[in-house]
PDB file of C-alpha atoms in Angstrom:
ATOM      1  CA  UNK A   1      94.228 100.560 -53.070  1.00 45.00           C
ATOM      2  CA  UNK A   2      94.638 100.203 -49.436  1.00 43.00           C
ATOM      3  CA  UNK A   3      93.389  96.332 -49.914  1.00 42.00           C
ATOM      4  CA  UNK A   4      95.933  95.260 -52.378  1.00 36.00           C
ATOM      5  CA  UNK A   5      99.161  96.826 -49.517  1.00 36.00           C
ATOM      6  CA  UNK A   6      97.355  95.531 -46.641  1.00 36.00           C
ATOM      7  CA  UNK A   7      97.113  91.887 -48.825  1.00 34.00           C
ATOM      8  CA  UNK A   8     100.271  92.737 -49.542  1.00 29.00           C
ATOM      9  CA  UNK A   9     102.150  93.346 -45.796  1.00 31.00           C
ATOM     10  CA  UNK A  10     100.258  90.236 -44.862  1.00 32.00           C
ATOM     11  CA  UNK A  11     101.608  87.857 -47.446  1.00 31.00           C
ATOM     12  CA  UNK A  12     105.425  89.207 -46.966  1.00 31.00           C
ATOM     13  CA  UNK A  13     104.384  89.006 -43.239  1.00 28.00           C
ATOM     14  CA  UNK A  14     103.303  85.370 -43.217  1.00 28.00           C
ATOM     15  CA  UNK A  15     106.398  84.759 -45.672  1.00 32.00           C
ATOM     16  CA  UNK A  16     108.874  85.420 -43.222  1.00 32.00           C
ATOM     17  CA  UNK A  17     106.915  83.909 -40.280  1.00 37.00           C
ATOM     18  CA  UNK A  18     108.221  80.787 -40.940  1.00 40.00           C
ATOM     19  CA  UNK A  19     110.855  78.395 -43.545  1.00 46.00           C
ATOM     20  CA  UNK A  20     109.014  75.517 -42.519  1.00 53.00           C
ATOM     21  CA  UNK A  21     109.557  74.181 -46.268  1.00 52.00           C
ATOM     22  CA  UNK A  22     106.431  72.301 -46.586  1.00 49.00           C
ATOM     23  CA  UNK A  23     104.069  74.878 -45.590  1.00 47.00           C
ATOM     24  CA  UNK A  24     101.947  76.024 -47.958  1.00 50.00           C
ATOM     25  CA  UNK A  25     100.869  72.511 -49.832  1.00 53.00           C
ATOM     26  CA  UNK A  26      98.879  71.503 -52.875  1.00 55.00           C
ATOM     27  CA  UNK A  27      95.863  69.454 -52.828  1.00 71.00           C
ATOM     28  CA  UNK A  28      96.296  66.529 -51.171  1.00 80.00           C
ATOM     29  CA  UNK A  29      96.664  62.962 -52.263  1.00 86.00           C
ATOM     30  CA  UNK A  30      96.893  61.325 -49.709  1.00 88.00           C
ATOM     31  CA  UNK A  31      95.679  61.467 -45.685  1.00 90.00           C
ATOM     32  CA  UNK A  32      98.704  61.066 -43.304  1.00 91.00           C
ATOM     33  CA  UNK A  33      96.749  57.406 -42.404  1.00 92.00           C
ATOM     34  CA  UNK A  34      98.012  55.862 -45.438  1.00 91.00           C
ATOM     35  CA  UNK A  35     101.677  57.211 -44.899  1.00 90.00           C
ATOM     36  CA  UNK A  36     101.346  56.284 -41.728  1.00 93.00           C
ATOM     37  CA  UNK A  37     100.729  52.532 -42.565  1.00 92.00           C
ATOM     38  CA  UNK A  38     102.785  52.248 -46.010  1.00 88.00           C
ATOM     39  CA  UNK A  39     106.365  52.636 -43.549  1.00 90.00           C
ATOM     40  CA  UNK A  40     105.055  50.052 -40.891  1.00 91.00           C
ATOM     41  CA  UNK A  41     106.743  47.791 -43.322  1.00 89.00           C
ATOM     42  CA  UNK A  42     109.537  49.286 -42.926  1.00 89.00           C
ATOM     43  CA  UNK A  43     111.933  50.419 -39.282  1.00 92.00           C
ATOM     44  CA  UNK A  44     113.773  52.830 -38.176  1.00 94.00           C
ATOM     45  CA  UNK A  45     117.158  50.379 -38.757  1.00 94.00           C
ATOM     46  CA  UNK A  46     116.081  50.634 -42.485  1.00 90.00           C
ATOM     47  CA  UNK A  47     116.402  54.116 -42.842  1.00 91.00           C
ATOM     48  CA  UNK A  48     119.513  54.276 -40.982  1.00 93.00           C
ATOM     49  CA  UNK A  49     121.002  51.445 -43.426  1.00 90.00           C
ATOM     50  CA  UNK A  50     119.606  53.777 -45.975  1.00 84.00           C
ATOM     51  CA  UNK A  51     121.069  56.546 -45.420  1.00 89.00           C
ATOM     52  CA  UNK A  52     124.653  54.904 -44.480  1.00 90.00           C
ATOM     53  CA  UNK A  53     124.805  52.978 -47.719  1.00 85.00           C
ATOM     54  CA  UNK A  54     124.551  57.104 -48.852  1.00 84.00           C
ATOM     55  CA  UNK A  55     126.646  57.566 -46.941  1.00 88.00           C
ATOM     56  CA  UNK A  56     128.970  55.471 -48.056  1.00 87.00           C
ATOM     57  CA  UNK A  57     128.696  56.290 -51.201  1.00 82.00           C
ATOM     58  CA  UNK A  58     129.368  60.064 -51.101  1.00 83.00           C
ATOM     59  CA  UNK A  59     132.858  58.608 -48.807  1.00 86.00           C
ATOM     60  CA  UNK A  60     133.894  56.406 -51.448  1.00 83.00           C
ATOM     61  CA  UNK A  61     133.773  59.758 -53.771  1.00 82.00           C
ATOM     62  CA  UNK A  62     135.676  61.613 -51.128  1.00 81.00           C
ATOM     63  CA  UNK A  63     138.318  59.492 -51.483  1.00 81.00           C
ATOM     64  CA  UNK A  64     138.329  59.290 -54.849  1.00 82.00           C
ATOM     65  CA  UNK A  65     138.332  63.078 -55.270  1.00 82.00           C
ATOM     66  CA  UNK A  66     140.909  63.841 -52.991  1.00 79.00           C
ATOM     67  CA  UNK A  67     143.392  63.328 -54.749  1.00 82.00           C
ATOM     68  CA  UNK A  68     142.027  64.837 -57.946  1.00 84.00           C
ATOM     69  CA  UNK A  69     142.855  68.863 -58.436  1.00 86.00           C
ATOM     70  CA  UNK A  70     140.797  71.036 -57.098  1.00 73.00           C
ATOM     71  CA  UNK A  71     138.129  71.486 -60.531  1.00 79.00           C
ATOM     72  CA  UNK A  72     137.889  68.367 -61.142  1.00 84.00           C
ATOM     73  CA  UNK A  73     136.919  67.613 -57.984  1.00 76.00           C
ATOM     74  CA  UNK A  74     133.950  69.568 -57.630  1.00 72.00           C
ATOM     75  CA  UNK A  75     133.210  68.803 -60.583  1.00 78.00           C
ATOM     76  CA  UNK A  76     132.596  65.107 -59.525  1.00 80.00           C
ATOM     77  CA  UNK A  77     131.300  65.767 -56.081  1.00 73.00           C
ATOM     78  CA  UNK A  78     128.504  67.452 -58.397  1.00 71.00           C
ATOM     79  CA  UNK A  79     128.026  64.703 -60.728  1.00 76.00           C
ATOM     80  CA  UNK A  80     127.150  62.878 -57.626  1.00 71.00           C
ATOM     81  CA  UNK A  81     124.496  66.040 -56.423  1.00 68.00           C
ATOM     82  CA  UNK A  82     123.279  65.967 -59.632  1.00 66.00           C
ATOM     83  CA  UNK A  83     122.106  62.682 -59.484  1.00 63.00           C
ATOM     84  CA  UNK A  84     119.729  63.601 -56.428  1.00 58.00           C
ATOM     85  CA  UNK A  85     118.358  65.798 -58.400  1.00 55.00           C
ATOM     86  CA  UNK A  86     117.838  64.226 -61.243  1.00 58.00           C
ATOM     87  CA  UNK A  87     116.142  61.450 -59.548  1.00 53.00           C
ATOM     88  CA  UNK A  88     118.447  58.993 -60.316  1.00 44.00           C
ATOM     89  CA  UNK A  89     120.487  58.478 -57.258  1.00 47.00           C
ATOM     90  CA  UNK A  90     119.963  54.322 -56.591  1.00 49.00           C
ATOM     91  CA  UNK A  91     119.686  54.530 -52.817  1.00 48.00           C
ATOM     92  CA  UNK A  92     116.080  55.193 -52.923  1.00 52.00           C
ATOM     93  CA  UNK A  93     112.932  53.879 -51.488  1.00 54.00           C
ATOM     94  CA  UNK A  94     110.059  53.323 -54.811  1.00 57.00           C
ATOM     95  CA  UNK A  95     106.214  54.525 -54.687  1.00 58.00           C
ATOM     96  CA  UNK A  96     106.625  58.336 -54.411  1.00 55.00           C
ATOM     97  CA  UNK A  97     105.420  59.904 -52.446  1.00 56.00           C
ATOM     98  CA  UNK A  98     105.820  56.876 -50.188  1.00 58.00           C
ATOM     99  CA  UNK A  99     110.200  57.491 -49.778  1.00 65.00           C
ATOM    100  CA  UNK A 100     112.509  59.460 -47.183  1.00 69.00           C
ATOM    101  CA  UNK A 101     114.588  61.274 -49.903  1.00 76.00           C
ATOM    102  CA  UNK A 102     118.159  60.912 -48.670  1.00 82.00           C
ATOM    103  CA  UNK A 103     119.710  64.925 -49.075  1.00 86.00           C
ATOM    104  CA  UNK A 104     123.599  65.287 -48.707  1.00 87.00           C
ATOM    105  CA  UNK A 105     124.000  68.679 -46.878  1.00 91.00           C
ATOM    106  CA  UNK A 106     126.708  70.613 -45.270  1.00 92.00           C
ATOM    107  CA  UNK A 107     125.973  71.993 -41.562  1.00 97.00           C
ATOM    108  CA  UNK A 108     129.461  74.060 -41.768  1.00 95.00           C
ATOM    109  CA  UNK A 109     127.211  76.496 -44.346  1.00 94.00           C
ATOM    110  CA  UNK A 110     123.811  75.632 -43.374  1.00 96.00           C
ATOM    111  CA  UNK A 111     122.271  74.106 -46.834  1.00 93.00           C
ATOM    112  CA  UNK A 112     121.466  71.755 -48.181  1.00 91.00           C
ATOM    113  CA  UNK A 113     122.981  70.702 -51.915  1.00 84.00           C
ATOM    114  CA  UNK A 114     120.339  68.666 -53.481  1.00 80.00           C
ATOM    115  CA  UNK A 115     117.467  67.577 -53.428  1.00 77.00           C
ATOM    116  CA  UNK A 116     115.248  65.470 -55.351  1.00 71.00           C
ATOM    117  CA  UNK A 117     111.953  68.521 -55.531  1.00 75.00           C
ATOM    118  CA  UNK A 118     113.025  70.876 -57.460  1.00 78.00           C
ATOM    119  CA  UNK A 119     110.220  73.244 -56.041  1.00 82.00           C
ATOM    120  CA  UNK A 120     112.317  73.249 -52.534  1.00 82.00           C
ATOM    121  CA  UNK A 121     115.876  72.929 -53.836  1.00 85.00           C
ATOM    122  CA  UNK A 122     116.443  76.482 -54.273  1.00 92.00           C
ATOM    123  CA  UNK A 123     115.432  77.723 -51.155  1.00 93.00           C
ATOM    124  CA  UNK A 124     116.904  75.291 -49.100  1.00 93.00           C
ATOM    125  CA  UNK A 125     120.574  75.371 -51.105  1.00 91.00           C
ATOM    126  CA  UNK A 126     120.904  78.994 -50.112  1.00 95.00           C
ATOM    127  CA  UNK A 127     123.795  79.294 -47.311  1.00 95.00           C
ATOM    128  CA  UNK A 128     121.573  79.679 -43.281  1.00 96.00           C
ATOM    129  CA  UNK A 129     119.163  77.251 -43.894  1.00 96.00           C
ATOM    130  CA  UNK A 130     119.180  75.030 -42.095  1.00 95.00           C
ATOM    131  CA  UNK A 131     119.746  77.378 -38.884  1.00 94.00           C
ATOM    132  CA  UNK A 132     116.430  79.106 -40.140  1.00 95.00           C
ATOM    133  CA  UNK A 133     114.982  76.137 -40.725  1.00 95.00           C
ATOM    134  CA  UNK A 134     111.730  74.798 -38.503  1.00 95.00           C
ATOM    135  CA  UNK A 135     109.094  72.139 -37.670  1.00 96.00           C
ATOM    136  CA  UNK A 136     105.989  73.002 -37.716  1.00 96.00           C
ATOM    137  CA  UNK A 137     105.993  73.016 -34.430  1.00 96.00           C
ATOM    138  CA  UNK A 138     108.707  75.967 -34.201  1.00 97.00           C
ATOM    139  CA  UNK A 139     111.889  73.616 -33.468  1.00 96.00           C
ATOM    140  CA  UNK A 140     114.897  74.657 -35.531  1.00 97.00           C
ATOM    141  CA  UNK A 141     115.583  70.771 -36.083  1.00 97.00           C
ATOM    142  CA  UNK A 142     118.625  71.628 -38.624  1.00 95.00           C
ATOM    143  CA  UNK A 143     120.337  73.458 -36.462  1.00 96.00           C
ATOM    144  CA  UNK A 144     119.670  70.701 -33.283  1.00 97.00           C
ATOM    145  CA  UNK A 145     120.978  68.260 -35.035  1.00 97.00           C
ATOM    146  CA  UNK A 146     123.632  69.689 -37.142  1.00 97.00           C
ATOM    147  CA  UNK A 147     125.350  70.167 -33.186  1.00 97.00           C
ATOM    148  CA  UNK A 148     124.472  66.873 -31.738  1.00 97.00           C
ATOM    149  CA  UNK A 149     125.923  65.130 -34.627  1.00 96.00           C
ATOM    150  CA  UNK A 150     129.711  67.057 -34.619  1.00 95.00           C
ATOM    151  CA  UNK A 151     129.390  65.202 -30.906  1.00 95.00           C
ATOM    152  CA  UNK A 152     128.326  61.720 -32.615  1.00 94.00           C
ATOM    153  CA  UNK A 153     129.101  61.920 -36.407  1.00 92.00           C
ATOM    154  CA  UNK A 154     127.457  57.984 -36.607  1.00 93.00           C
ATOM    155  CA  UNK A 155     124.308  59.969 -36.754  1.00 96.00           C
ATOM    156  CA  UNK A 156     121.692  61.678 -34.522  1.00 98.00           C
ATOM    157  CA  UNK A 157     117.669  61.369 -35.213  1.00 98.00           C
ATOM    158  CA  UNK A 158     114.842  64.180 -33.356  1.00 98.00           C
ATOM    159  CA  UNK A 159     111.452  63.647 -33.972  1.00 98.00           C
ATOM    160  CA  UNK A 160     109.825  66.006 -35.801  1.00 97.00           C
ATOM    161  CA  UNK A 161     106.609  67.222 -37.136  1.00 97.00           C
ATOM    162  CA  UNK A 162     106.349  68.244 -40.724  1.00 94.00           C
ATOM    163  CA  UNK A 163     104.838  68.279 -44.222  1.00 90.00           C
ATOM    164  CA  UNK A 164     105.477  64.894 -46.216  1.00 86.00           C
ATOM    165  CA  UNK A 165     104.898  65.516 -50.615  1.00 80.00           C
ATOM    166  CA  UNK A 166     100.950  65.654 -50.945  1.00 83.00           C
ATOM    167  CA  UNK A 167      99.316  64.491 -48.220  1.00 88.00           C
ATOM    168  CA  UNK A 168      96.755  66.027 -46.166  1.00 87.00           C
ATOM    169  CA  UNK A 169      98.844  67.755 -42.827  1.00 91.00           C
ATOM    170  CA  UNK A 170     102.043  67.623 -41.393  1.00 94.00           C
ATOM    171  CA  UNK A 171     103.385  64.853 -39.937  1.00 95.00           C
ATOM    172  CA  UNK A 172     105.320  63.341 -36.694  1.00 97.00           C
ATOM    173  CA  UNK A 173     108.284  61.731 -38.295  1.00 96.00           C
ATOM    174  CA  UNK A 174     111.856  60.830 -37.520  1.00 97.00           C
ATOM    175  CA  UNK A 175     114.692  62.838 -39.112  1.00 97.00           C
ATOM    176  CA  UNK A 176     117.978  61.951 -39.126  1.00 97.00           C
ATOM    177  CA  UNK A 177     121.478  63.239 -39.975  1.00 97.00           C
ATOM    178  CA  UNK A 178     124.865  61.143 -40.749  1.00 97.00           C
ATOM    179  CA  UNK A 179     127.998  62.686 -41.357  1.00 96.00           C
ATOM    180  CA  UNK A 180     130.122  61.630 -44.813  1.00 91.00           C
ATOM    181  CA  UNK A 181     133.340  61.109 -42.217  1.00 92.00           C
ATOM    182  CA  UNK A 182     136.665  63.422 -43.718  1.00 86.00           C
ATOM    183  CA  UNK A 183     134.734  65.491 -45.894  1.00 86.00           C
ATOM    184  CA  UNK A 184     131.971  68.373 -44.832  1.00 88.00           C
ATOM    185  CA  UNK A 185     129.036  66.675 -45.950  1.00 88.00           C
ATOM    186  CA  UNK A 186     126.662  65.154 -44.192  1.00 93.00           C
ATOM    187  CA  UNK A 187     123.405  63.338 -45.547  1.00 92.00           C
ATOM    188  CA  UNK A 188     119.709  63.037 -44.428  1.00 93.00           C
ATOM    189  CA  UNK A 189     116.289  61.346 -44.344  1.00 92.00           C
ATOM    190  CA  UNK A 190     112.977  60.680 -42.819  1.00 92.00           C
ATOM    191  CA  UNK A 191     110.673  58.025 -41.261  1.00 94.00           C
ATOM    192  CA  UNK A 192     107.353  58.897 -40.634  1.00 94.00           C
ATOM    193  CA  UNK A 193     105.845  56.955 -37.267  1.00 95.00           C
ATOM    194  CA  UNK A 194     103.035  57.359 -35.049  1.00 94.00           C
ATOM    195  CA  UNK A 195     104.793  55.515 -32.048  1.00 95.00           C
ATOM    196  CA  UNK A 196     108.718  55.079 -31.723  1.00 97.00           C
ATOM    197  CA  UNK A 197     109.765  58.107 -29.061  1.00 97.00           C
ATOM    198  CA  UNK A 198     113.384  60.284 -30.280  1.00 97.00           C
ATOM    199  CA  UNK A 199     115.394  57.953 -27.476  1.00 97.00           C
ATOM    200  CA  UNK A 200     113.492  54.726 -29.354  1.00 97.00           C
ATOM    201  CA  UNK A 201     115.299  55.733 -33.228  1.00 97.00           C
ATOM    202  CA  UNK A 202     118.652  57.022 -31.485  1.00 97.00           C
ATOM    203  CA  UNK A 203     118.970  53.551 -29.958  1.00 96.00           C
ATOM    204  CA  UNK A 204     118.886  52.065 -33.568  1.00 94.00           C
ATOM    205  CA  UNK A 205     121.792  53.606 -34.065  1.00 94.00           C
ATOM    206  CA  UNK A 206     123.494  51.050 -31.618  1.00 87.00           C
ATOM    207  CA  UNK A 207     122.229  48.091 -33.706  1.00 78.00           C
TER     208      UNK A 207
END
């Protein structure tokens, strides 16, 4: 009985110690080398354009929805968000898990609104998640980027160390947030890279 109680306490401490989404991974299917090598065929600018396409998609919905009754407006946004969860959104790259999924969120509520992985979504959709979220180095990268895009809504990159789906260890990756104009929404995505610095990533927003 004493051993069981100790185990429960340890599990609780570990659970509370981190909000890193991918902290406990199943058996890996891919090595970090495979992920990095796959993304070498792309550039950070590809990811910027990819996220901007999703931002434009939501901006158009917002433009139409603003003239609708509140109930219909919410329904339209929910249908758009559902397309992320159902993996139907056209702004995806092929060959999962070799893709940077695009994720809609609200910095003001600190939560993710949709996610292609249903295992992560319930945790990420809770208010305040982005404020608690840390990468594997313990940095609150969600909070950092939410603060930065208040000043630069056209977008901001940072570097984080985090798990990628089905990989054997955390990867170094760029994390990008872009504001959807005239809405409370943002879109974020990722770019696994061994070579790019944060400064070089942010230069791609001005190209």
